[in-house]
């Protein structure tokens, strides 16, 4: 048993193989396979089970059934299954949490993927930052804090949407402005366009409107208040690291600009052409059908 744990509920879009490339790592990997394919990703897991559902409800089930084992880890990352992170970066993130005695550490997000919150986007000069917000995508949480929250977590209404506000509200001053975002060891949250079917897996089960409605009901029930997301302190990168990472940061910005500005220009006409062809193929005058 290793010091730390990476837990995920994984399906067909998973990138869990990237987390398991090195045998000598500081973390175990627990995979709950929620797909319809038995044994999917089993070869990448140190611990494995099969169960339908999102990551936090499935982790709650694992905790209820394997509490003694789970509680022995020092910290646990609850990760979306498609997050792109290397073994070296994962090891470094866990080390950062231990070294700085932080309650939560999260990787910053590359612009090559999705950015859900401005404060989590990767910064160029910063090594790491202190903040008051840790989004739910892939936080590393000290085990005692996580288990404390899971004791009151009700998975009947809130699977993931809004969960970050819930646990931050629950922990309060224990984590406020003590959360670390690492800009040196960052991740990519793949855009929906590159996923199988072009959408998030959770969208196949619950619409955005339904998830939002469930969260608003829980938010009102518990009187959870949101707050401005702020960066309270920045620790600059060592000069050598800054020099080494600058070309990659520039490449990221250029590729992101091309993706955001030029891809829609070409994608729109292509979509319209495909729709036009399909309409012609199914029109009564053509005498053809799909």
mmCIF file of C-alpha atoms in Angstrom:
data_model
loop_
_atom_site.group_PDB
_atom_site.id
_atom_site.type_symbol
_atom_site.label_atom_id
_atom_site.label_comp_id
_atom_site.label_asym_id
_atom_site.label_seq_id
_atom_site.Cartn_x
_atom_site.Cartn_y
_atom_site.Cartn_z
ATOM 1 C CA UNK A 1 0.000 0.000 0.000
ATOM 2 C CA UNK A 2 1.362 3.396 -1.020
ATOM 3 C CA UNK A 3 1.023 6.704 0.860
ATOM 4 C CA UNK A 4 -1.620 8.300 -1.369
ATOM 5 C CA UNK A 5 -4.591 7.351 -3.520
ATOM 6 C CA UNK A 6 -5.992 8.489 -6.850
ATOM 7 C CA UNK A 7 -9.658 7.494 -7.066
ATOM 8 C CA UNK A 8 -11.833 7.703 -10.167
ATOM 9 C CA UNK A 9 -15.068 6.394 -11.594
ATOM 10 C CA UNK A 10 -14.052 5.486 -15.140
ATOM 11 C CA UNK A 11 -15.776 4.898 -18.471
ATOM 12 C CA UNK A 12 -14.847 4.789 -22.131
ATOM 13 C CA UNK A 13 -13.271 8.266 -22.299
ATOM 14 C CA UNK A 14 -10.863 7.563 -19.457
ATOM 15 C CA UNK A 15 -7.164 8.485 -19.487
ATOM 16 C CA UNK A 16 -6.307 6.346 -16.476
ATOM 17 C CA UNK A 17 -3.543 4.561 -18.385
ATOM 18 C CA UNK A 18 -1.473 7.759 -18.142
ATOM 19 C CA UNK A 19 -1.587 7.654 -14.338
ATOM 20 C CA UNK A 20 -0.325 4.072 -14.182
ATOM 21 C CA UNK A 21 2.701 4.231 -16.489
ATOM 22 C CA UNK A 22 5.221 4.048 -13.645
ATOM 23 C CA UNK A 23 5.280 1.264 -11.100
ATOM 24 C CA UNK A 24 7.408 3.346 -8.730
ATOM 25 C CA UNK A 25 4.957 6.031 -7.669
ATOM 26 C CA UNK A 26 3.705 7.404 -4.376
ATOM 27 C CA UNK A 27 0.022 6.675 -5.014
ATOM 28 C CA UNK A 28 -2.297 3.731 -5.558
ATOM 29 C CA UNK A 29 -5.037 3.867 -8.192
ATOM 30 C CA UNK A 30 -8.592 2.793 -7.395
ATOM 31 C CA UNK A 31 -10.884 2.513 -10.404
ATOM 32 C CA UNK A 32 -14.630 2.047 -10.243
ATOM 33 C CA UNK A 33 -15.714 0.951 -13.709
ATOM 34 C CA UNK A 34 -19.150 2.419 -14.445
ATOM 35 C CA UNK A 35 -19.226 1.351 -18.111
ATOM 36 C CA UNK A 36 -21.079 -1.578 -19.654
ATOM 37 C CA UNK A 37 -17.765 -3.293 -20.465
ATOM 38 C CA UNK A 38 -16.720 -5.739 -17.718
ATOM 39 C CA UNK A 39 -13.065 -5.473 -16.767
ATOM 40 C CA UNK A 40 -12.533 -2.130 -18.500
ATOM 41 C CA UNK A 41 -9.317 -0.456 -17.170
ATOM 42 C CA UNK A 42 -8.748 -3.259 -14.659
ATOM 43 C CA UNK A 43 -5.115 -3.590 -15.745
ATOM 44 C CA UNK A 44 -4.354 -0.019 -14.640
ATOM 45 C CA UNK A 45 -5.845 -0.340 -11.165
ATOM 46 C CA UNK A 46 -4.310 -1.327 -7.861
ATOM 47 C CA UNK A 47 -7.867 -1.645 -6.556
ATOM 48 C CA UNK A 48 -10.922 -2.166 -8.739
ATOM 49 C CA UNK A 49 -14.680 -2.547 -8.594
ATOM 50 C CA UNK A 50 -17.637 -2.144 -10.947
ATOM 51 C CA UNK A 51 -20.588 0.074 -10.161
ATOM 52 C CA UNK A 52 -22.759 2.575 -12.028
ATOM 53 C CA UNK A 53 -22.648 6.213 -11.039
ATOM 54 C CA UNK A 54 -20.545 9.359 -10.742
ATOM 55 C CA UNK A 55 -17.241 9.592 -8.872
ATOM 56 C CA UNK A 56 -18.379 10.996 -5.507
ATOM 57 C CA UNK A 57 -21.374 8.658 -5.064
ATOM 58 C CA UNK A 58 -19.161 5.734 -6.073
ATOM 59 C CA UNK A 59 -16.388 6.863 -3.729
ATOM 60 C CA UNK A 60 -18.944 7.056 -0.918
ATOM 61 C CA UNK A 61 -19.845 3.413 -1.607
ATOM 62 C CA UNK A 62 -16.161 2.410 -1.616
ATOM 63 C CA UNK A 63 -15.606 4.272 1.655
ATOM 64 C CA UNK A 64 -18.579 2.593 3.307
ATOM 65 C CA UNK A 65 -17.305 -0.839 2.297
ATOM 66 C CA UNK A 66 -13.519 -0.360 2.640
ATOM 67 C CA UNK A 67 -13.223 2.385 5.233
ATOM 68 C CA UNK A 68 -10.254 0.940 7.113
ATOM 69 C CA UNK A 69 -8.239 0.688 3.902
ATOM 70 C CA UNK A 70 -9.224 4.123 2.572
ATOM 71 C CA UNK A 71 -8.577 5.906 5.870
ATOM 72 C CA UNK A 72 -4.947 4.690 5.873
ATOM 73 C CA UNK A 73 -4.010 6.990 2.968
ATOM 74 C CA UNK A 74 -2.597 10.419 3.818
ATOM 75 C CA UNK A 75 -4.403 12.204 0.981
ATOM 76 C CA UNK A 76 -6.749 11.261 -1.838
ATOM 77 C CA UNK A 77 -7.327 12.737 -5.269
ATOM 78 C CA UNK A 78 -10.932 12.341 -6.452
ATOM 79 C CA UNK A 79 -10.415 12.722 -10.197
ATOM 80 C CA UNK A 80 -12.483 12.854 -13.355
ATOM 81 C CA UNK A 81 -11.454 9.834 -15.383
ATOM 82 C CA UNK A 82 -10.412 11.778 -18.497
ATOM 83 C CA UNK A 83 -7.986 14.214 -16.823
ATOM 84 C CA UNK A 84 -4.561 14.174 -18.504
ATOM 85 C CA UNK A 85 -1.822 14.093 -15.859
ATOM 86 C CA UNK A 86 1.551 12.342 -15.846
ATOM 87 C CA UNK A 87 2.815 10.096 -13.058
ATOM 88 C CA UNK A 88 5.580 12.604 -12.332
ATOM 89 C CA UNK A 89 3.102 15.464 -11.967
ATOM 90 C CA UNK A 90 0.843 13.415 -9.713
ATOM 91 C CA UNK A 91 3.774 12.507 -7.479
ATOM 92 C CA UNK A 92 4.811 16.171 -7.351
ATOM 93 C CA UNK A 93 1.299 17.306 -6.423
ATOM 94 C CA UNK A 94 1.104 14.866 -3.522
ATOM 95 C CA UNK A 95 4.589 15.945 -2.403
ATOM 96 C CA UNK A 96 3.513 19.587 -2.524
ATOM 97 C CA UNK A 97 0.565 18.887 -0.242
ATOM 98 C CA UNK A 98 2.851 17.145 2.262
ATOM 99 C CA UNK A 99 5.663 19.695 2.071
ATOM 100 C CA UNK A 100 3.412 22.728 2.525
ATOM 101 C CA UNK A 101 1.015 20.944 4.901
ATOM 102 C CA UNK A 102 -1.850 22.101 2.721
ATOM 103 C CA UNK A 103 -5.392 20.795 3.214
ATOM 104 C CA UNK A 104 -6.048 20.698 -0.549
ATOM 105 C CA UNK A 105 -3.863 20.838 -3.645
ATOM 106 C CA UNK A 106 -5.207 21.117 -7.190
ATOM 107 C CA UNK A 107 -3.358 21.232 -10.503
ATOM 108 C CA UNK A 108 -3.897 24.323 -12.626
ATOM 109 C CA UNK A 109 -5.709 23.746 -15.919
ATOM 110 C CA UNK A 110 -4.048 24.111 -19.304
ATOM 111 C CA UNK A 111 -5.877 26.198 -21.898
ATOM 112 C CA UNK A 112 -5.506 23.280 -24.285
ATOM 113 C CA UNK A 113 -8.472 21.848 -22.408
ATOM 114 C CA UNK A 114 -11.526 23.255 -20.666
ATOM 115 C CA UNK A 115 -11.259 26.088 -18.156
ATOM 116 C CA UNK A 116 -14.263 26.198 -15.857
ATOM 117 C CA UNK A 117 -13.011 28.947 -13.526
ATOM 118 C CA UNK A 118 -10.628 31.804 -14.360
ATOM 119 C CA UNK A 119 -8.615 31.341 -11.170
ATOM 120 C CA UNK A 120 -7.707 27.760 -12.102
ATOM 121 C CA UNK A 121 -6.191 28.601 -15.522
ATOM 122 C CA UNK A 122 -2.447 27.987 -15.615
ATOM 123 C CA UNK A 123 -0.277 31.043 -14.999
ATOM 124 C CA UNK A 124 3.130 31.595 -16.591
ATOM 125 C CA UNK A 125 5.290 33.041 -13.803
ATOM 126 C CA UNK A 126 3.693 31.335 -10.829
ATOM 127 C CA UNK A 127 5.031 28.105 -9.329
ATOM 128 C CA UNK A 128 1.967 27.751 -7.130
ATOM 129 C CA UNK A 129 -0.739 29.982 -5.661
ATOM 130 C CA UNK A 130 -2.859 30.119 -2.526
ATOM 131 C CA UNK A 131 -6.599 30.451 -3.080
ATOM 132 C CA UNK A 132 -10.001 30.002 -1.451
ATOM 133 C CA UNK A 133 -11.498 27.758 -4.150
ATOM 134 C CA UNK A 134 -10.847 24.177 -5.275
ATOM 135 C CA UNK A 135 -13.035 22.957 -8.104
ATOM 136 C CA UNK A 136 -14.421 19.451 -8.077
ATOM 137 C CA UNK A 137 -12.633 18.121 -11.197
ATOM 138 C CA UNK A 138 -9.536 16.616 -9.550
ATOM 139 C CA UNK A 139 -8.765 17.931 -6.044
ATOM 140 C CA UNK A 140 -6.227 16.248 -3.797
ATOM 141 C CA UNK A 141 -7.751 16.380 -0.316
ATOM 142 C CA UNK A 142 -6.205 15.476 3.015
ATOM 143 C CA UNK A 143 -7.881 12.236 4.055
ATOM 144 C CA UNK A 144 -9.189 13.378 7.418
ATOM 145 C CA UNK A 145 -10.966 16.326 5.791
ATOM 146 C CA UNK A 146 -12.381 14.198 2.995
ATOM 147 C CA UNK A 147 -13.727 11.525 5.324
ATOM 148 C CA UNK A 148 -15.242 14.196 7.552
ATOM 149 C CA UNK A 149 -17.155 15.644 4.600
ATOM 150 C CA UNK A 150 -18.190 12.237 3.244
ATOM 151 C CA UNK A 151 -19.898 11.532 6.558
ATOM 152 C CA UNK A 152 -22.457 14.256 5.785
ATOM 153 C CA UNK A 153 -22.447 13.998 1.983
ATOM 154 C CA UNK A 154 -25.840 12.999 0.570
ATOM 155 C CA UNK A 155 -25.435 11.625 -2.938
ATOM 156 C CA UNK A 156 -29.162 11.387 -3.698
ATOM 157 C CA UNK A 157 -29.335 14.875 -5.218
ATOM 158 C CA UNK A 158 -25.806 16.158 -5.827
ATOM 159 C CA UNK A 159 -23.384 13.988 -7.793
ATOM 160 C CA UNK A 160 -20.761 16.586 -8.770
ATOM 161 C CA UNK A 161 -22.365 19.848 -9.905
ATOM 162 C CA UNK A 162 -21.980 22.385 -7.079
ATOM 163 C CA UNK A 163 -20.167 19.931 -4.853
ATOM 164 C CA UNK A 164 -17.109 22.170 -4.641
ATOM 165 C CA UNK A 165 -19.191 24.937 -3.040
ATOM 166 C CA UNK A 166 -20.672 22.410 -0.636
ATOM 167 C CA UNK A 167 -17.411 20.998 0.683
ATOM 168 C CA UNK A 168 -15.730 24.426 0.836
ATOM 169 C CA UNK A 169 -18.678 25.762 2.825
ATOM 170 C CA UNK A 170 -18.518 22.766 5.144
ATOM 171 C CA UNK A 171 -14.768 23.032 5.813
ATOM 172 C CA UNK A 172 -14.830 26.835 6.121
ATOM 173 C CA UNK A 173 -11.760 28.345 7.784
ATOM 174 C CA UNK A 174 -9.944 25.001 7.792
ATOM 175 C CA UNK A 175 -9.225 25.466 4.081
ATOM 176 C CA UNK A 176 -9.982 29.115 3.240
ATOM 177 C CA UNK A 177 -6.946 30.728 1.536
ATOM 178 C CA UNK A 178 -4.903 27.596 2.338
ATOM 179 C CA UNK A 179 -5.720 25.765 -0.888
ATOM 180 C CA UNK A 180 -2.800 25.456 -3.309
ATOM 181 C CA UNK A 181 -3.049 25.608 -7.106
ATOM 182 C CA UNK A 182 0.085 24.278 -8.805
ATOM 183 C CA UNK A 183 1.007 26.032 -12.059
ATOM 184 C CA UNK A 184 4.144 23.946 -12.554
ATOM 185 C CA UNK A 185 2.354 20.604 -12.290
ATOM 186 C CA UNK A 186 -0.813 21.212 -14.279
ATOM 187 C CA UNK A 187 -3.384 19.082 -16.082
ATOM 188 C CA UNK A 188 -5.486 19.074 -19.239
ATOM 189 C CA UNK A 189 -9.254 18.662 -18.942
ATOM 190 C CA UNK A 190 -10.126 17.447 -22.474
ATOM 191 C CA UNK A 191 -12.638 19.463 -24.423
ATOM 192 C CA UNK A 192 -15.955 17.808 -25.183
ATOM 193 C CA UNK A 193 -15.307 17.922 -28.935
ATOM 194 C CA UNK A 194 -12.522 15.343 -28.669
ATOM 195 C CA UNK A 195 -14.559 12.909 -26.567
ATOM 196 C CA UNK A 196 -16.473 9.946 -27.873
ATOM 197 C CA UNK A 197 -19.876 11.251 -28.934
ATOM 198 C CA UNK A 198 -18.681 14.841 -28.475
ATOM 199 C CA UNK A 199 -20.149 15.246 -24.993
ATOM 200 C CA UNK A 200 -19.456 14.654 -21.315
ATOM 201 C CA UNK A 201 -20.447 11.246 -20.031
ATOM 202 C CA UNK A 202 -22.623 12.761 -17.287
ATOM 203 C CA UNK A 203 -24.651 14.607 -19.951
ATOM 204 C CA UNK A 204 -25.904 11.223 -21.170
ATOM 205 C CA UNK A 205 -27.559 10.640 -17.799
ATOM 206 C CA UNK A 206 -28.467 14.073 -16.422
ATOM 207 C CA UNK A 207 -28.960 17.300 -18.348
ATOM 208 C CA UNK A 208 -27.170 20.473 -17.289
ATOM 209 C CA UNK A 209 -30.554 21.937 -16.309
ATOM 210 C CA UNK A 210 -31.375 18.931 -14.144
ATOM 211 C CA UNK A 211 -27.985 19.000 -12.391
ATOM 212 C CA UNK A 212 -28.345 22.727 -11.780
ATOM 213 C CA UNK A 213 -31.855 22.302 -10.362
ATOM 214 C CA UNK A 214 -30.717 19.566 -7.982
ATOM 215 C CA UNK A 215 -27.820 21.695 -6.781
ATOM 216 C CA UNK A 216 -29.975 24.777 -6.252
ATOM 217 C CA UNK A 217 -32.341 22.708 -4.107
ATOM 218 C CA UNK A 218 -29.476 21.411 -1.958
ATOM 219 C CA UNK A 219 -27.891 24.869 -1.784
ATOM 220 C CA UNK A 220 -31.123 26.358 -0.483
ATOM 221 C CA UNK A 221 -31.638 23.490 1.968
ATOM 222 C CA UNK A 222 -28.201 23.940 3.545
ATOM 223 C CA UNK A 223 -28.025 27.727 3.067
ATOM 224 C CA UNK A 224 -24.721 27.413 1.217
ATOM 225 C CA UNK A 225 -23.308 30.769 0.155
ATOM 226 C CA UNK A 226 -20.972 31.179 -2.800
ATOM 227 C CA UNK A 227 -18.156 33.746 -2.621
ATOM 228 C CA UNK A 228 -15.714 35.507 -4.949
ATOM 229 C CA UNK A 229 -12.852 33.249 -6.009
ATOM 230 C CA UNK A 230 -9.573 34.988 -5.171
ATOM 231 C CA UNK A 231 -5.830 34.326 -5.284
ATOM 232 C CA UNK A 232 -4.354 35.469 -1.974
ATOM 233 C CA UNK A 233 -0.657 34.804 -2.690
ATOM 234 C CA UNK A 234 1.596 33.774 -5.574
ATOM 235 C CA UNK A 235 4.903 31.944 -5.268
ATOM 236 C CA UNK A 236 7.020 32.604 -8.390
ATOM 237 C CA UNK A 237 8.731 29.864 -10.361
ATOM 238 C CA UNK A 238 12.488 29.454 -9.991
ATOM 239 C CA UNK A 239 14.164 31.183 -12.944
ATOM 240 C CA UNK A 240 15.441 27.899 -14.407
ATOM 241 C CA UNK A 241 11.949 26.382 -14.370
ATOM 242 C CA UNK A 242 10.499 29.534 -15.899
ATOM 243 C CA UNK A 243 12.963 29.386 -18.799
ATOM 244 C CA UNK A 244 12.296 25.695 -19.424
ATOM 245 C CA UNK A 245 8.500 26.027 -19.357
ATOM 246 C CA UNK A 246 8.177 29.263 -21.345
ATOM 247 C CA UNK A 247 8.249 27.609 -24.825
ATOM 248 C CA UNK A 248 5.499 25.205 -23.744
ATOM 249 C CA UNK A 249 3.399 28.050 -22.358
ATOM 250 C CA UNK A 250 3.752 30.027 -25.612
ATOM 251 C CA UNK A 251 2.828 26.926 -27.634
ATOM 252 C CA UNK A 252 -0.214 26.421 -25.407
ATOM 253 C CA UNK A 253 -1.394 29.992 -25.969
ATOM 254 C CA UNK A 254 -0.902 29.772 -29.760
ATOM 255 C CA UNK A 255 -2.665 26.416 -30.103
ATOM 256 C CA UNK A 256 -5.518 27.628 -27.902
ATOM 257 C CA UNK A 257 -5.936 30.755 -30.047
ATOM 258 C CA UNK A 258 -6.024 28.641 -33.196
ATOM 259 C CA UNK A 259 -8.559 26.287 -31.614
ATOM 260 C CA UNK A 260 -10.835 29.031 -30.283
ATOM 261 C CA UNK A 261 -10.625 31.475 -33.205
ATOM 262 C CA UNK A 262 -9.959 29.489 -36.375
ATOM 263 C CA UNK A 263 -11.620 26.119 -35.726
ATOM 264 C CA UNK A 264 -15.145 27.613 -35.493
ATOM 265 C CA UNK A 265 -14.560 29.397 -38.813
ATOM 266 C CA UNK A 266 -14.006 26.076 -40.579
ATOM 267 C CA UNK A 267 -16.276 23.951 -38.406
ATOM 268 C CA UNK A 268 -19.398 26.000 -39.127
ATOM 269 C CA UNK A 269 -19.300 25.596 -42.950
ATOM 270 C CA UNK A 270 -18.450 21.902 -42.622
ATOM 271 C CA UNK A 271 -21.465 21.305 -40.363
ATOM 272 C CA UNK A 272 -23.724 23.233 -42.744
ATOM 273 C CA UNK A 273 -22.428 21.224 -45.719
ATOM 274 C CA UNK A 274 -23.063 17.919 -43.952
ATOM 275 C CA UNK A 275 -26.594 18.986 -42.995
ATOM 276 C CA UNK A 276 -27.282 20.100 -46.563
ATOM 277 C CA UNK A 277 -26.143 16.747 -47.955
ATOM 278 C CA UNK A 278 -28.232 14.864 -45.426
ATOM 279 C CA UNK A 279 -31.329 16.937 -46.222
ATOM 280 C CA UNK A 280 -30.930 16.203 -49.930
ATOM 281 C CA UNK A 281 -30.520 12.491 -49.287
ATOM 282 C CA UNK A 282 -33.756 12.271 -47.305
ATOM 283 C CA UNK A 283 -35.870 14.718 -49.340
ATOM 284 C CA UNK A 284 -38.943 13.175 -51.093
ATOM 285 C CA UNK A 285 -37.812 14.444 -54.491
ATOM 286 C CA UNK A 286 -34.557 12.537 -54.300
ATOM 287 C CA UNK A 287 -36.286 9.204 -53.908
ATOM 288 C CA UNK A 288 -33.601 8.172 -51.473
ATOM 289 C CA UNK A 289 -33.465 7.571 -47.773
ATOM 290 C CA UNK A 290 -30.711 7.182 -45.212
#
